[in-house]
Coordinates of C-alpha atoms and ligand atoms in Angstrom, one line a residue:
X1 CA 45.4 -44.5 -90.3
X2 CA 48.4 -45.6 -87.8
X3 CA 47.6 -45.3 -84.4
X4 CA 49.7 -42.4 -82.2
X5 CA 52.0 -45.4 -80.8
X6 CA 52.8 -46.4 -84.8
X7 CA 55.3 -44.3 -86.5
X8 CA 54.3 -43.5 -90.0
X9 CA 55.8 -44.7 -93.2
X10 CA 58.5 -43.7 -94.3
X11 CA 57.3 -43.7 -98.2
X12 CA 53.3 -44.4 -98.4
X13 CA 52.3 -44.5 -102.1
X14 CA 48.4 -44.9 -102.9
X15 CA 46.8 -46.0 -106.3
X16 CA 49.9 -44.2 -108.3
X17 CA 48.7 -43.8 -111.9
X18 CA 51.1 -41.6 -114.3
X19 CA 52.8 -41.6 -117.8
X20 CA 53.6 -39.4 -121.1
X21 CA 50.9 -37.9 -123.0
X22 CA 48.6 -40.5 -123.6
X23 CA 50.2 -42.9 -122.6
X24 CA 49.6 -44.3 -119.1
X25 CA 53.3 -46.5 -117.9
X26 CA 52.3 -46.8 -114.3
X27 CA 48.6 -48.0 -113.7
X28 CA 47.1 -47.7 -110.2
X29 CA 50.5 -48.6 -108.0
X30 CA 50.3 -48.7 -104.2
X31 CA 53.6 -49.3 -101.9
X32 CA 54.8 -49.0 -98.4
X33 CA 58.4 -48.4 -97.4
X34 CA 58.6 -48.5 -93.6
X35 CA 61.2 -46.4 -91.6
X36 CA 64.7 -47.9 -91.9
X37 CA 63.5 -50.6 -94.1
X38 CA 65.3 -51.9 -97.3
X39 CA 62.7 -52.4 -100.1
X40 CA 63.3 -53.1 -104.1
X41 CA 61.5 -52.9 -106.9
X42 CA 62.7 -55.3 -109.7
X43 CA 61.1 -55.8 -113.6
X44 CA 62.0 -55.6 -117.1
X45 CA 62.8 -53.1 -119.5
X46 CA 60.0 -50.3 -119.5
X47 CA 58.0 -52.1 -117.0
X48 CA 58.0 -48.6 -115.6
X49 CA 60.1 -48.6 -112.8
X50 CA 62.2 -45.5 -113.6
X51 CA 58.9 -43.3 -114.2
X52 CA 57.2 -44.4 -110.9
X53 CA 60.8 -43.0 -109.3
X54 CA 60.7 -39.6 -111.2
X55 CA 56.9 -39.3 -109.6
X56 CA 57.7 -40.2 -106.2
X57 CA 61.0 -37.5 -106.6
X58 CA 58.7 -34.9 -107.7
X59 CA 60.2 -34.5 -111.4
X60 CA 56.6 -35.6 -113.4
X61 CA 53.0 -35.4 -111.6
X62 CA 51.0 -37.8 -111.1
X63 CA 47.5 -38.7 -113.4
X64 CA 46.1 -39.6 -110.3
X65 CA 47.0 -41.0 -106.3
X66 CA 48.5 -40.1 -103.5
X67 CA 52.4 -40.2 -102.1
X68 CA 53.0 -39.3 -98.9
X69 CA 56.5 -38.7 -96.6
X70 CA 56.9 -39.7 -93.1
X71 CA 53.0 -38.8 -92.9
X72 CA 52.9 -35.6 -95.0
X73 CA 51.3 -35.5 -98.3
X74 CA 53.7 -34.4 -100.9
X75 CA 51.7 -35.5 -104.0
X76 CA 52.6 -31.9 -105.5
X77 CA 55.1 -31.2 -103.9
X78 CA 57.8 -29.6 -106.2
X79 CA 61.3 -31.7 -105.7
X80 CA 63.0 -29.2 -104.0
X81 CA 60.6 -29.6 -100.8
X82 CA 60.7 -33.4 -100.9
X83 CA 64.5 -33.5 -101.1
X84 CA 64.4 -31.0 -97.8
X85 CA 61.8 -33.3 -96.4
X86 CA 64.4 -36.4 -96.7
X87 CA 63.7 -37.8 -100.3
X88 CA 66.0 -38.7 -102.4
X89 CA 66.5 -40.3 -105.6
X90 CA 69.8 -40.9 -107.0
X91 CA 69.0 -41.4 -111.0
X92 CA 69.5 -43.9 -113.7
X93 CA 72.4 -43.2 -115.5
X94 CA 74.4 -41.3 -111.9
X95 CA 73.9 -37.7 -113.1
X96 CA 77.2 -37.2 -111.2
X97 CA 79.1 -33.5 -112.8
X98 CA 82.0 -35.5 -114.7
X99 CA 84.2 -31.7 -115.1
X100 CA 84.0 -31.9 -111.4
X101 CA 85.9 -32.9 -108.3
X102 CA 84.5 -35.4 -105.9
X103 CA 84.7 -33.1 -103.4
X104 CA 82.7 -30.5 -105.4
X105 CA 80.4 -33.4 -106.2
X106 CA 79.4 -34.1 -102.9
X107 CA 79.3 -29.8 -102.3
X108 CA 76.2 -30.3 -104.8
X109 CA 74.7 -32.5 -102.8
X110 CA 74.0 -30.7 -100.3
X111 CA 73.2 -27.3 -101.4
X112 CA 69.9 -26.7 -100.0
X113 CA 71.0 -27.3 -96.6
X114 CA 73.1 -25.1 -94.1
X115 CA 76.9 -25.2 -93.6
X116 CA 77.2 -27.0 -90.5
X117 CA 75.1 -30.2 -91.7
X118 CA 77.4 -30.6 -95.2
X119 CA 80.6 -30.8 -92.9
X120 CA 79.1 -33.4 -90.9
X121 CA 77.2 -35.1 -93.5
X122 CA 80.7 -34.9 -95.8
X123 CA 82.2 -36.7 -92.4
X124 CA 80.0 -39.4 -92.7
X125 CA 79.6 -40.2 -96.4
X126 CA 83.3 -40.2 -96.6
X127 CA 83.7 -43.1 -93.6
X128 CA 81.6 -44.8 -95.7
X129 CA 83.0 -44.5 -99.0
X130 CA 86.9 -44.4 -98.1
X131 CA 87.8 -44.5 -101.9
X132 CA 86.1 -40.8 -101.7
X133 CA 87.9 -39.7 -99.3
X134 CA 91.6 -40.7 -101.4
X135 CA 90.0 -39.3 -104.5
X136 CA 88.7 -36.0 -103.3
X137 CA 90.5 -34.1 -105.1
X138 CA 90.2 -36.5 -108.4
X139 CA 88.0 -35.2 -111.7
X140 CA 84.5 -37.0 -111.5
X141 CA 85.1 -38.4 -114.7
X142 CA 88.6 -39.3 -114.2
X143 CA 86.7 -42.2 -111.7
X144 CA 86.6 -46.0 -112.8
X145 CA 82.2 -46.8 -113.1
X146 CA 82.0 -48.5 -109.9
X147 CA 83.6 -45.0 -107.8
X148 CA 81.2 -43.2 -110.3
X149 CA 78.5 -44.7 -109.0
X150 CA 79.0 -44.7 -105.4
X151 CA 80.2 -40.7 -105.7
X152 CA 76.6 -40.6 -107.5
X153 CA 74.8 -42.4 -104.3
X154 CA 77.6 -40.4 -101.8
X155 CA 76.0 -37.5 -103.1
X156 CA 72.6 -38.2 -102.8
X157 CA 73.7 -39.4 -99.1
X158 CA 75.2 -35.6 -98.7
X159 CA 71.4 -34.8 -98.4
X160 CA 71.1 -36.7 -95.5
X161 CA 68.1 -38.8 -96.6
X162 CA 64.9 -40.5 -94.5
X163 CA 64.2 -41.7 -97.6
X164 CA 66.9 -43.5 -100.8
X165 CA 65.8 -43.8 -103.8
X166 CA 68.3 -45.8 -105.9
X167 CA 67.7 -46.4 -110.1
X168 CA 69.8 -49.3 -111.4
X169 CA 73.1 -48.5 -109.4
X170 CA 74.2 -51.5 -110.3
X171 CA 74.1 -51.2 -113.7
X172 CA 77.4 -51.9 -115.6
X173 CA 79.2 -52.3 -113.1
X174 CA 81.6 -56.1 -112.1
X175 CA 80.4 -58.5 -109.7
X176 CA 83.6 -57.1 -107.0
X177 CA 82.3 -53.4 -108.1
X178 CA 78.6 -53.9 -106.8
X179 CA 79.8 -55.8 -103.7
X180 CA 82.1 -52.8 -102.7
X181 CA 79.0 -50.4 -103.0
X182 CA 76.3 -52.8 -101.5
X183 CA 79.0 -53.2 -98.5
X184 CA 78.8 -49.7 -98.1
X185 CA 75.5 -49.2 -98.2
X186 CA 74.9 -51.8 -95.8
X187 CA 77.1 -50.1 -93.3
X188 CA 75.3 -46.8 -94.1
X189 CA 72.0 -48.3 -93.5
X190 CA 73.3 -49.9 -90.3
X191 CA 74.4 -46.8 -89.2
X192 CA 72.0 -44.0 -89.6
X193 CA 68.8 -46.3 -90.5
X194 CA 68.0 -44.8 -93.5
X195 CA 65.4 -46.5 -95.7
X196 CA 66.0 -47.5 -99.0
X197 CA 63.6 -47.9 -102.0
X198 CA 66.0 -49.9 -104.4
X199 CA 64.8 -49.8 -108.8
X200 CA 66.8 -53.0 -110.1
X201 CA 66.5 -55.3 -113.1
X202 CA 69.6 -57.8 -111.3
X203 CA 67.4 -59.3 -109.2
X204 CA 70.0 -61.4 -107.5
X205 CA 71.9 -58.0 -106.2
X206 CA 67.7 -56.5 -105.3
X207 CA 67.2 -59.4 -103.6
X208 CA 69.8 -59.7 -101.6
X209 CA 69.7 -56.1 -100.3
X210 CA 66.3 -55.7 -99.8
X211 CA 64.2 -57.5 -97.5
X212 CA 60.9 -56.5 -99.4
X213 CA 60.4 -57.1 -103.1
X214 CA 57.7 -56.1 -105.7
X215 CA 57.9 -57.4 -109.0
X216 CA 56.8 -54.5 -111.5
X217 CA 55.8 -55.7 -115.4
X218 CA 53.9 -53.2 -117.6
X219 CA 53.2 -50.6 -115.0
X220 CA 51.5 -52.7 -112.4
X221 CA 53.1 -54.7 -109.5
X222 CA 52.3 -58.4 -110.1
X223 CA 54.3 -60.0 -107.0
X224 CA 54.9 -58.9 -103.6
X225 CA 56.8 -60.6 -101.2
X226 CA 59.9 -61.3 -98.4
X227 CA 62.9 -61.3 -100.7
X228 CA 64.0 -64.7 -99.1
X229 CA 61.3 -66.6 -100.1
X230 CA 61.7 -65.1 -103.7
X231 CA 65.1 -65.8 -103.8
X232 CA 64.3 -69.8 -102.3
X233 CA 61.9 -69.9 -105.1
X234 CA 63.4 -69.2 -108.6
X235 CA 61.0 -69.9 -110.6
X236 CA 58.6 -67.4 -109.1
X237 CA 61.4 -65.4 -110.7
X238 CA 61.4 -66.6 -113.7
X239 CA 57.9 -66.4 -114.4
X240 CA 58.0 -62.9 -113.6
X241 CA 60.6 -61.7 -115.5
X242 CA 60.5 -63.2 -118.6
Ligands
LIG1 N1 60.3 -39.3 -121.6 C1 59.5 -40.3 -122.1 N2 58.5 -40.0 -123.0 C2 57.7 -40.9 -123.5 N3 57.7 -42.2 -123.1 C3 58.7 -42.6 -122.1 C4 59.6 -41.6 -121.6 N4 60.4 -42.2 -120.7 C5 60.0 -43.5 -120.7 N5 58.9 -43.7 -121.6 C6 58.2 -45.0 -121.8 O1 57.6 -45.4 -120.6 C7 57.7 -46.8 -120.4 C8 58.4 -47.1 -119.1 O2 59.7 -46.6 -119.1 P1 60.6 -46.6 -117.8 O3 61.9 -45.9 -118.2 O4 59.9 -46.1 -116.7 O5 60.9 -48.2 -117.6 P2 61.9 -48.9 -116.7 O6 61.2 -50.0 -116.0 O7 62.7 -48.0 -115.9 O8 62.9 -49.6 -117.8 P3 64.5 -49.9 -117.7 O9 64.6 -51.1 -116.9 O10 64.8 -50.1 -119.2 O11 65.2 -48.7 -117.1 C9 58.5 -47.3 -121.7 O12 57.6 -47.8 -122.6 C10 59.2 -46.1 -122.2 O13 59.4 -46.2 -123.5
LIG2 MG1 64.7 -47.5 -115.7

């Protein structure tokens, strides 16, 4: 238990064992994400990664163990609660509303909270993401990937997370496109010390976000470690991932 002098964690997850049906895709996971800290999970394909988010986010329950927020347990919690509680996860695949403006967009992300805290929160997400702020008015879908993408984490920034959750944002995107939205998270991050629970597969983009890394593979975390020693040591990686 943290003493009263040690603030809780931000994200505590205990012994995490879900799946579909019969089948069990994340066996008996525990993590810690610490206030303000950057943290990534990186694997292969259907090493589970994307399930353990939708648990943690409230979307599918858990077989079995505990996940708790900033001290509270939310193990079934509905979503809704957890978002107002400062969890978010921005999915795989954006989820942004294409037939939408940006503007709109980022309205959607903020629904469950009062008027006052979407201005401000619209304020700040759109210091962040300048090329948001010239496109406001601009079709979701009319945006190249890499704008996609960062409307789709703008959004989930709308809420005004303790908490990120990010699924693949990286994925599909150029080299000049993921270093405009790290570079924008970064300053996020520096500014409003959000913490940041980062689901990649590039390892080289995870790692050099993140300051903590697990290495996920068939539903169990088989590494854990400072993500500058991982990155000194390549073929720690290599033995992971294959
Ligand atoms: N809705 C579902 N119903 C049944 N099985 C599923 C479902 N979604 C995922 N799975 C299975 O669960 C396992 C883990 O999938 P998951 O999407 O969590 O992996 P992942 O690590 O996110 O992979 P990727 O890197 O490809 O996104 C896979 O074997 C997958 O086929
Ligand atoms: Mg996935």
């Amino acid at each position: 238990m943290p003493t009263s002098a040690e603030a809780p964690a931000a994200l505590r997850v205990c012994d995490l064992t879900a799946g579909y049906g019969a089948g069990t895709v994340v066996k008996g996971v525990s993590l810690e994400v610490r206030p303000g800290e950057r943290l990534c999970i990186i694997g292969p394909n259907g090493a589970g990664k994307s399930t353990l988010l939708r648990v943690l986010s409230g979307l599918r329950p858990p077989v079995s163990g505990t996940v708790s927020l900033l001290g509270e347990d939310v193990t079934h919690a509905p979503p809704d609660l957890r978002l107002r509680r400062g969890l978010v996860l921005v999915p795989e695949g954006r989820g942004i509303f294409y037939g939408l403006t940006v503007d709109e967009n980022l309205t959607m992300g903020s629904v469950a909270f009062p008027r006052t805290q979407e201005l401000e929160n619209r304020e700040r997400v759109l210091a962040v993401f300048p090329v948001l702020r010239q496109f406001r008015n601009r079709l979701a879908g009319l945006l190249s990937g890499g704008q996609q993408q960062m409307l789709a984490i703008a959004r989930g920034l709308m809420a005004g997370p303790r908490v990120l959750m990010l699924d693949e944002p990286s994925l599909g995107l150029s080299p000049q496109a993921i270093r405009e939205l790290v570079a924008s998270l970064e300053a996020w991050c520096a500014a409003y010390g959000t913490a940041v629970l980062l689901v990649e597969q590039n390892s080289s983009v995870a790692l050099r976000f993140a300051q903590r890394a697990y290495v996920m593979a068939r539903g169990e975390f088989v590494y854990a470690g400072d993500t500058a020693a991982m990155a000194a040591d390549g073929s720690l990686l290599k033995y992971y991932l294959q």
